[in-house]
């Protein structure tokens, strides 16, 4: 059975009330989901919270998954909704907060071992829409069609965003390498 | 760095804290029970039935004056056209309530298509271009159409609540457009005024007005979305554990 078929079978079992399938899905899908949140310039602590929140929401609305359909667009559409919701909440809170003193500068991400170019840092430089497309395509291994469904856009738009993201990533990494 | 090297660097997903995964599993697995997957086709059929039933109920209240006066050609143009648009709107509203569903028609293009199609049909079959009492009669019929769209939208929303809208504004607009089409159907069954400007402006206007109301309601719902972990009292990761 291929990976997509396996996920679909696990999801169908989860809908039938199989706890083992639920645990397997959590174990298997959490790392790329966590990375999805981290890549959106969300701190590790908030990424943990959003991961929990996403699973609880997935659990509440698991009946909206239709057997035979790909799992990842369904999952990432919900994760994206949670992230947007988080962003909205954070922005509202930040608008009310008054900064009393200058905060220390945020520590940069640790450079990869071996001193190679820092892809994570370059990824954070991308616009949000390009970043999420790249993470879905390359971290989660989704197809263009699946990303289009998860982001409610067209395949053409996803292709364009991925192309632009790669151009920018290449130039950022080249600059860094110099 | 080549594209291949970038791909390899990106594909490396760091592991997630085991304790966090256990906490999520502990929260989900013990409460697990079987659920019935959402039947998208049945949902769309229900929406179509709601739109038709509310339109017929509305027209039966105020009289089926139009249907008796329309020629066979006019009837053959208006009602199949409306049936197709209602089917498209029901499919769009259903897709908006299923995360990651393939959306063939987003709400805004749907409303534009519905208005353009109805304008073309009305322009083709109504030839009386007089504008006597245009505003006075028009506003009364726009109100009647919207009054019919209101229950259609509310009942449709009740049915759609079983789904989950990742974009409430889009889902609201699609539901509003469907309700607006129910209002137009009622007007086509009832309204005895066959003047082209009246039908083209005031009947068609029910769709964008109803769609806009749905969009605003969906948008306001977006802003009030409760936080899941708070509502389920899940211990936050920062609380340790």
Short mmCIF file of C-alpha atoms in Angstrom, two decimals:
data_model
loop_
_atom_site.label_atom_id
_atom_site.label_comp_id
_atom_site.label_asym_id
_atom_site.label_seq_id
_atom_site.Cartn_x
_atom_site.Cartn_y
_atom_site.Cartn_z
CA UNK A 1 0.00 0.00 0.00
CA UNK A 2 1.40 3.45 -0.87
CA UNK A 3 1.84 6.19 1.71
CA UNK A 4 -1.33 8.08 0.70
CA UNK A 5 -3.38 4.88 0.71
CA UNK A 6 -2.00 4.04 4.14
CA UNK A 7 -2.99 7.44 5.52
CA UNK A 8 -6.47 7.10 4.03
CA UNK A 9 -6.87 3.66 5.61
CA UNK A 10 -5.69 4.98 8.99
CA UNK A 11 -8.06 7.92 8.74
CA UNK A 12 -10.99 5.64 7.90
CA UNK A 13 -10.13 3.46 10.93
CA UNK A 14 -9.89 6.59 13.10
CA UNK A 15 -13.41 7.55 11.98
CA UNK A 16 -14.55 4.05 12.98
CA UNK A 17 -13.24 4.66 16.49
CA UNK A 18 -9.92 2.79 16.26
CA UNK A 19 -7.58 4.24 18.91
CA UNK A 20 -4.48 2.59 17.45
CA UNK A 21 -5.11 4.31 14.12
CA UNK A 22 -5.55 7.65 15.90
CA UNK A 23 -2.27 7.21 17.77
CA UNK A 24 -0.49 6.16 14.54
CA UNK A 25 -1.79 9.24 12.75
CA UNK A 26 -0.67 11.52 15.58
CA UNK A 27 2.80 9.97 15.56
CA UNK A 28 3.15 10.09 11.81
CA UNK A 29 1.66 13.47 10.94
CA UNK A 30 2.79 15.57 13.90
CA UNK A 31 6.44 16.15 12.85
CA UNK A 32 5.60 17.73 9.45
CA UNK A 33 2.70 19.65 11.04
CA UNK A 34 5.01 20.97 13.76
CA UNK A 35 7.52 21.98 11.11
CA UNK A 36 4.69 23.70 9.20
CA UNK A 37 4.00 25.90 12.24
CA UNK A 38 7.67 26.51 13.00
CA UNK A 39 8.31 27.60 9.42
CA UNK A 40 5.72 30.35 9.80
CA UNK A 41 8.02 32.24 12.20
CA UNK A 42 6.11 30.84 15.15
CA UNK A 43 8.14 30.12 18.27
CA UNK A 44 8.64 26.51 19.40
CA UNK A 45 6.32 27.00 22.37
CA UNK A 46 3.54 28.37 20.21
CA UNK A 47 4.14 25.67 17.60
CA UNK A 48 3.54 23.06 20.34
CA UNK A 49 0.31 24.81 21.33
CA UNK A 50 -0.85 25.04 17.74
CA UNK A 51 -0.05 21.38 17.16
CA UNK A 52 -2.24 20.41 20.13
CA UNK A 53 -4.95 22.77 19.03
CA UNK A 54 -4.87 21.36 15.50
CA UNK A 55 -5.25 17.78 16.72
CA UNK A 56 -8.15 18.70 18.95
CA UNK A 57 -9.86 20.49 16.09
CA UNK A 58 -9.15 17.57 13.76
CA UNK A 59 -10.67 15.27 16.34
CA UNK A 60 -13.80 17.43 16.63
CA UNK A 61 -14.34 17.58 12.88
CA UNK A 62 -13.00 14.15 11.88
CA UNK A 63 -16.39 13.35 10.35
CA UNK A 64 -15.70 15.96 7.64
CA UNK A 65 -12.97 13.76 6.17
CA UNK A 66 -14.47 11.79 3.29
CA UNK A 67 -13.11 8.24 2.90
CA UNK A 68 -11.16 7.78 -0.32
CA UNK A 69 -10.15 11.45 -0.49
CA UNK A 70 -6.51 12.47 0.16
CA UNK A 71 -5.87 13.09 3.88
CA UNK A 72 -3.20 15.79 3.64
CA UNK A 73 -5.26 18.59 1.98
CA UNK A 74 -7.96 18.05 4.62
CA UNK A 75 -5.42 18.09 7.45
CA UNK A 76 -3.47 21.13 6.20
CA UNK A 77 -6.61 23.12 5.43
CA UNK A 78 -7.51 22.79 9.12
CA UNK A 79 -3.93 23.46 10.30
CA UNK A 80 -3.85 26.57 8.14
CA UNK A 81 -7.12 27.74 9.67
CA UNK A 82 -5.68 27.28 13.17
CA UNK A 83 -2.55 29.22 12.18
CA UNK A 84 -4.54 32.10 10.69
CA UNK A 85 -6.67 32.15 13.82
CA UNK A 86 -3.52 32.27 15.98
CA UNK A 87 -2.09 35.07 13.86
CA UNK A 88 -5.32 37.08 14.22
CA UNK A 89 -5.37 36.57 17.99
CA UNK A 90 -1.71 37.51 18.34
CA UNK A 91 -2.20 40.65 16.27
CA UNK A 92 -5.17 41.69 18.42
CA UNK A 93 -3.15 41.13 21.60
CA UNK A 94 -0.11 42.96 20.23
CA UNK A 95 -2.29 45.93 19.26
CA UNK A 96 -3.37 46.24 22.89
CA UNK A 97 0.05 45.73 24.39
CA UNK A 98 2.34 48.64 25.10
CA UNK A 99 6.04 47.96 24.90
CA UNK A 100 7.74 49.38 28.00
CA UNK A 101 11.31 48.70 27.19
CA UNK A 102 13.31 47.50 24.24
CA UNK A 103 13.31 43.73 24.03
CA UNK A 104 16.56 41.88 23.49
CA UNK A 105 17.04 40.88 19.87
CA UNK A 106 15.70 37.47 18.99
CA UNK A 107 18.44 34.89 18.87
CA UNK A 108 18.92 33.57 15.36
CA UNK A 109 18.34 29.92 14.63
CA UNK A 110 21.33 27.75 15.19
CA UNK A 111 23.36 27.36 12.05
CA UNK A 112 23.42 23.83 10.69
CA UNK A 113 26.29 21.63 11.69
CA UNK A 114 29.19 21.81 9.27
CA UNK A 115 28.69 25.50 8.60
CA UNK A 116 26.52 24.97 5.49
CA UNK A 117 23.90 27.47 4.35
CA UNK A 118 20.99 27.96 6.74
CA UNK A 119 17.91 26.89 4.76
CA UNK A 120 15.62 27.49 7.77
CA UNK A 121 16.68 31.14 8.02
CA UNK A 122 16.27 31.58 4.26
CA UNK A 123 12.81 30.02 4.49
CA UNK A 124 11.81 32.59 7.11
CA UNK A 125 12.70 35.36 4.64
CA UNK A 126 10.02 34.21 2.19
CA UNK A 127 6.56 35.78 2.10
CA UNK A 128 4.06 33.74 4.14
CA UNK A 129 2.10 32.41 1.18
CA UNK A 130 5.26 31.15 -0.57
CA UNK A 131 6.62 29.68 2.64
CA UNK A 132 3.52 27.61 3.35
CA UNK A 133 3.48 26.29 -0.22
CA UNK A 134 7.14 25.24 0.00
CA UNK A 135 6.63 23.55 3.37
CA UNK A 136 3.58 21.62 2.14
CA UNK A 137 5.33 20.56 -1.06
CA UNK A 138 8.76 19.72 0.31
CA UNK A 139 8.30 18.90 4.01
CA UNK A 140 4.96 17.13 3.79
CA UNK A 141 5.47 15.75 0.30
CA UNK A 142 2.11 16.95 -1.00
CA UNK A 143 1.36 17.21 -4.72
CA UNK A 144 0.56 20.53 -6.41
CA UNK A 145 -3.12 19.54 -6.60
CA UNK A 146 -3.17 18.68 -2.87
CA UNK A 147 -1.55 22.01 -1.92
CA UNK A 148 -4.07 23.83 -4.12
CA UNK A 149 -6.92 22.12 -2.28
CA UNK A 150 -5.43 22.81 1.16
CA UNK A 151 -4.92 26.50 0.39
CA UNK A 152 -8.17 26.96 -1.63
CA UNK A 153 -6.22 28.21 -4.65
CA UNK A 154 -5.52 26.93 -8.15
CA UNK A 155 -2.69 24.61 -9.18
CA UNK A 156 -1.33 27.43 -11.38
CA UNK A 157 -1.11 29.76 -8.41
CA UNK A 158 0.68 27.10 -6.32
CA UNK A 159 3.18 26.49 -9.15
CA UNK A 160 3.85 30.21 -9.44
CA UNK A 161 4.39 30.61 -5.69
CA UNK A 162 6.72 27.58 -5.57
CA UNK A 163 8.71 28.91 -8.54
CA UNK A 164 9.11 32.35 -6.95
CA UNK A 165 9.99 30.81 -3.60
CA UNK A 166 12.75 28.71 -5.17
CA UNK A 167 14.15 31.71 -7.01
CA UNK A 168 14.29 33.67 -3.76
CA UNK A 169 15.69 30.74 -1.76
CA UNK A 170 18.45 30.25 -4.33
CA UNK A 171 19.41 33.91 -4.30
CA UNK A 172 19.33 34.12 -0.48
CA UNK A 173 21.45 31.00 -0.10
CA UNK A 174 23.89 32.20 -2.77
CA UNK A 175 24.27 35.52 -0.94
CA UNK A 176 24.88 33.68 2.30
CA UNK A 177 27.45 31.41 0.66
CA UNK A 178 29.51 34.36 -0.57
CA UNK B 1 23.13 25.50 -3.56
CA UNK B 2 21.12 23.47 -6.10
CA UNK B 3 17.35 22.85 -5.99
CA UNK B 4 18.07 19.23 -5.08
CA UNK B 5 20.16 20.29 -2.06
CA UNK B 6 17.43 22.70 -0.97
CA UNK B 7 14.87 19.87 -1.25
CA UNK B 8 17.02 17.55 0.88
CA UNK B 9 17.52 20.23 3.56
CA UNK B 10 13.79 20.97 3.67
CA UNK B 11 12.65 17.34 3.75
CA UNK B 12 14.38 16.80 7.08
CA UNK B 13 11.57 17.09 9.68
CA UNK B 14 12.82 17.46 13.26
CA UNK B 15 11.27 15.11 15.79
CA UNK B 16 8.54 16.38 18.09
CA UNK B 17 8.74 16.04 21.85
CA UNK B 18 7.45 12.53 22.71
CA UNK B 19 5.71 13.85 25.84
CA UNK B 20 3.72 16.29 23.71
CA UNK B 21 2.58 13.52 21.37
CA UNK B 22 1.61 11.35 24.33
CA UNK B 23 -0.36 14.22 25.82
CA UNK B 24 -2.26 14.70 22.55
CA UNK B 25 -2.93 10.94 22.27
CA UNK B 26 -4.10 10.78 25.89
CA UNK B 27 -6.55 13.57 25.18
CA UNK B 28 -7.93 12.07 21.97
CA UNK B 29 -7.77 8.28 22.18
CA UNK B 30 -9.80 7.65 25.39
CA UNK B 31 -12.73 9.77 24.07
CA UNK B 32 -12.76 8.07 20.73
CA UNK B 33 -16.02 6.88 19.24
CA UNK B 34 -17.11 6.08 15.72
CA UNK B 35 -18.41 8.94 13.58
CA UNK B 36 -20.38 8.90 10.34
CA UNK B 37 -18.45 10.64 7.55
CA UNK B 38 -20.14 13.65 6.06
CA UNK B 39 -22.07 12.71 2.91
CA UNK B 40 -21.27 15.64 0.63
CA UNK B 41 -23.71 14.67 -2.14
CA UNK B 42 -26.57 14.19 0.28
CA UNK B 43 -25.77 17.57 1.82
CA UNK B 44 -25.90 19.24 -1.60
CA UNK B 45 -29.22 17.53 -2.39
CA UNK B 46 -30.62 18.73 0.95
CA UNK B 47 -29.55 22.29 0.14
CA UNK B 48 -31.22 22.14 -3.28
CA UNK B 49 -34.40 20.79 -1.66
CA UNK B 50 -34.32 23.59 0.95
CA UNK B 51 -33.94 26.30 -1.72
CA UNK B 52 -36.79 24.86 -3.79
CA UNK B 53 -39.08 24.27 -0.81
CA UNK B 54 -38.59 27.76 0.64
CA UNK B 55 -39.15 29.37 -2.80
CA UNK B 56 -42.35 27.39 -3.40
CA UNK B 57 -43.59 28.07 0.14
CA UNK B 58 -42.93 31.80 -0.33
CA UNK B 59 -44.66 31.94 -3.71
CA UNK B 60 -47.64 29.96 -2.41
CA UNK B 61 -48.07 32.57 0.34
CA UNK B 62 -48.23 35.52 -2.05
CA UNK B 63 -49.51 33.80 -5.20
CA UNK B 64 -48.10 32.03 -8.27
CA UNK B 65 -48.98 34.94 -10.60
CA UNK B 66 -45.92 34.75 -12.84
CA UNK B 67 -45.98 31.05 -13.60
CA UNK B 68 -49.50 31.37 -15.12
CA UNK B 69 -48.48 34.25 -17.40
CA UNK B 70 -45.08 33.02 -18.60
CA UNK B 71 -44.96 31.46 -22.09
CA UNK B 72 -43.55 27.95 -22.51
CA UNK B 73 -40.38 29.39 -24.02
CA UNK B 74 -39.87 31.77 -21.08
CA UNK B 75 -40.52 28.97 -18.58
CA UNK B 76 -38.07 26.71 -20.42
CA UNK B 77 -35.37 29.40 -20.23
CA UNK B 78 -35.83 30.63 -16.65
CA UNK B 79 -36.38 27.53 -14.52
CA UNK B 80 -33.74 25.14 -15.93
CA UNK B 81 -31.26 28.05 -15.76
CA UNK B 82 -32.15 28.67 -12.11
CA UNK B 83 -31.99 24.94 -11.36
CA UNK B 84 -28.41 24.75 -12.70
CA UNK B 85 -27.37 27.83 -10.72
CA UNK B 86 -28.94 26.47 -7.51
CA UNK B 87 -27.11 23.17 -8.05
CA UNK B 88 -23.80 25.04 -8.53
CA UNK B 89 -24.43 27.15 -5.41
CA UNK B 90 -25.32 24.06 -3.34
CA UNK B 91 -22.10 22.37 -4.50
CA UNK B 92 -20.05 25.48 -3.65
CA UNK B 93 -21.65 25.81 -0.20
CA UNK B 94 -21.02 22.11 0.51
CA UNK B 95 -17.38 22.33 -0.65
CA UNK B 96 -16.87 25.36 1.60
CA UNK B 97 -17.86 23.26 4.61
CA UNK B 98 -15.43 20.40 3.89
CA UNK B 99 -11.77 21.24 4.61
CA UNK B 100 -9.51 20.60 1.64
CA UNK B 101 -12.40 19.87 -0.73
CA UNK B 102 -11.94 20.62 -4.42
CA UNK B 103 -13.68 23.95 -5.02
CA UNK B 104 -14.71 24.17 -8.64
CA UNK B 105 -16.39 27.53 -8.15
CA UNK B 106 -15.49 30.01 -5.39
CA UNK B 107 -18.32 32.19 -4.01
CA UNK B 108 -17.38 35.42 -5.81
CA UNK B 109 -17.12 33.88 -9.31
CA UNK B 110 -20.29 31.93 -8.49
CA UNK B 111 -22.21 35.13 -7.74
CA UNK B 112 -20.79 36.82 -10.84
CA UNK B 113 -21.76 33.81 -12.99
CA UNK B 114 -25.27 33.65 -11.48
CA UNK B 115 -25.88 37.37 -12.07
CA UNK B 116 -24.46 37.29 -15.62
CA UNK B 117 -26.46 34.18 -16.56
CA UNK B 118 -29.73 35.59 -15.19
CA UNK B 119 -29.14 38.98 -16.83
CA UNK B 120 -28.57 37.24 -20.17
CA UNK B 121 -31.69 35.07 -19.80
CA UNK B 122 -33.88 38.01 -18.72
CA UNK B 123 -32.53 40.24 -21.51
CA UNK B 124 -33.33 37.51 -24.01
CA UNK B 125 -36.90 36.75 -22.98
CA UNK B 126 -38.35 40.05 -21.72
CA UNK B 127 -38.81 42.77 -24.35
CA UNK B 128 -40.78 45.44 -22.48
CA UNK B 129 -38.24 48.12 -21.57
CA UNK B 130 -40.61 50.62 -19.92
CA UNK B 131 -39.48 51.96 -16.56
CA UNK B 132 -42.75 53.20 -15.07
CA UNK B 133 -42.78 52.84 -11.24
CA UNK B 134 -39.31 51.29 -11.57
CA UNK B 135 -38.02 52.24 -8.13
CA UNK B 136 -41.24 51.87 -6.15
CA UNK B 137 -42.12 48.41 -7.48
CA UNK B 138 -38.50 47.33 -7.61
CA UNK B 139 -37.75 47.96 -3.95
CA UNK B 140 -40.90 46.11 -2.90
CA UNK B 141 -39.90 43.04 -4.94
CA UNK B 142 -36.27 43.19 -3.81
CA UNK B 143 -37.55 43.14 -0.23
CA UNK B 144 -39.84 40.21 -1.01
CA UNK B 145 -36.94 38.29 -2.57
CA UNK B 146 -34.70 38.97 0.42
CA UNK B 147 -37.45 38.02 2.86
CA UNK B 148 -37.59 34.65 1.11
CA UNK B 149 -33.79 34.33 1.02
CA UNK B 150 -33.60 34.84 4.80
CA UNK B 151 -35.33 31.56 5.87
CA UNK B 152 -33.59 29.69 3.02
CA UNK B 153 -30.22 30.92 4.29
CA UNK B 154 -31.00 30.12 7.93
CA UNK B 155 -32.21 26.57 7.22
CA UNK B 156 -29.26 25.96 4.84
CA UNK B 157 -26.85 27.16 7.53
CA UNK B 158 -28.44 24.79 10.07
CA UNK B 159 -27.86 21.89 7.68
CA UNK B 160 -24.32 23.01 6.88
CA UNK B 161 -23.35 23.28 10.54
CA UNK B 162 -22.39 19.60 10.49
CA UNK B 163 -19.45 20.57 8.30
CA UNK B 164 -16.49 22.76 9.22
CA UNK B 165 -15.68 25.97 7.40
CA UNK B 166 -11.98 26.79 7.27
CA UNK B 167 -13.03 30.09 5.69
CA UNK B 168 -16.32 31.17 7.29
CA UNK B 169 -16.61 34.28 5.11
CA UNK B 170 -16.45 32.22 1.90
CA UNK B 171 -18.87 29.64 3.32
CA UNK B 172 -21.24 32.47 4.34
CA UNK B 173 -21.05 34.03 0.88
CA UNK B 174 -21.77 30.69 -0.84
CA UNK B 175 -24.73 30.03 1.48
CA UNK B 176 -25.94 33.60 0.94
CA UNK B 177 -25.75 33.15 -2.83
CA UNK B 178 -27.76 29.93 -2.58
CA UNK B 179 -30.36 31.68 -0.41
CA UNK B 180 -30.44 34.57 -2.90
CA UNK B 181 -31.15 32.12 -5.72
CA UNK B 182 -34.05 30.72 -3.66
CA UNK B 183 -35.33 34.31 -3.42
CA UNK B 184 -35.01 34.76 -7.20
CA UNK B 185 -36.85 31.46 -7.79
CA UNK B 186 -39.69 32.68 -5.59
CA UNK B 187 -39.84 35.96 -7.53
CA UNK B 188 -39.92 34.13 -10.87
CA UNK B 189 -42.86 32.06 -9.62
CA UNK B 190 -44.67 35.08 -8.22
CA UNK B 191 -43.77 38.43 -9.80
CA UNK B 192 -46.27 39.42 -12.52
CA UNK B 193 -44.15 42.36 -13.73
CA UNK B 194 -42.47 41.31 -16.98
CA UNK B 195 -40.59 44.54 -17.67
CA UNK B 196 -36.97 43.79 -18.57
CA UNK B 197 -35.39 46.59 -16.44
CA UNK B 198 -37.43 45.55 -13.38
CA UNK B 199 -36.57 41.86 -13.64
CA UNK B 200 -32.94 42.43 -14.60
CA UNK B 201 -32.18 44.90 -11.82
CA UNK B 202 -34.38 44.02 -8.86
CA UNK B 203 -34.69 40.25 -9.20
CA UNK B 204 -31.01 39.72 -9.94
CA UNK B 205 -30.01 42.08 -7.11
CA UNK B 206 -31.27 39.56 -4.55
CA UNK B 207 -28.20 37.36 -5.23
CA UNK B 208 -25.37 39.86 -4.51
CA UNK B 209 -27.24 41.40 -1.57
CA UNK B 210 -27.91 38.01 0.00
CA UNK B 211 -24.36 36.83 -0.77
CA UNK B 212 -22.93 39.99 0.82
CA UNK B 213 -25.05 39.48 3.97
CA UNK B 214 -23.79 35.87 4.15
CA UNK B 215 -20.20 37.04 3.69
CA UNK B 216 -20.52 39.61 6.50
CA UNK B 217 -22.11 37.06 8.83
CA UNK B 218 -19.39 34.52 8.03
CA UNK B 219 -16.68 37.12 8.54
CA UNK B 220 -18.05 38.09 11.95
CA UNK B 221 -18.13 34.39 12.88
CA UNK B 222 -14.47 34.14 11.83
CA UNK B 223 -13.57 36.79 14.36
CA UNK B 224 -15.41 35.02 17.17
CA UNK B 225 -13.95 31.52 16.63
CA UNK B 226 -13.35 30.06 20.09
CA UNK B 227 -10.01 28.62 20.94
CA UNK B 228 -10.30 24.82 20.91
CA UNK B 229 -7.75 24.04 23.59
CA UNK B 230 -9.35 26.58 25.90
CA UNK B 231 -12.83 25.20 25.36
CA UNK B 232 -11.63 21.66 25.99
CA UNK B 233 -9.40 22.74 28.89
CA UNK B 234 -6.32 21.09 27.45
CA UNK B 235 -3.17 21.73 29.48
CA UNK B 236 -0.95 24.07 27.48
CA UNK B 237 2.52 22.91 26.59
CA UNK B 238 4.08 25.84 28.44
CA UNK B 239 2.44 24.55 31.59
CA UNK B 240 4.90 21.69 31.39
CA UNK B 241 4.11 18.07 31.29
#
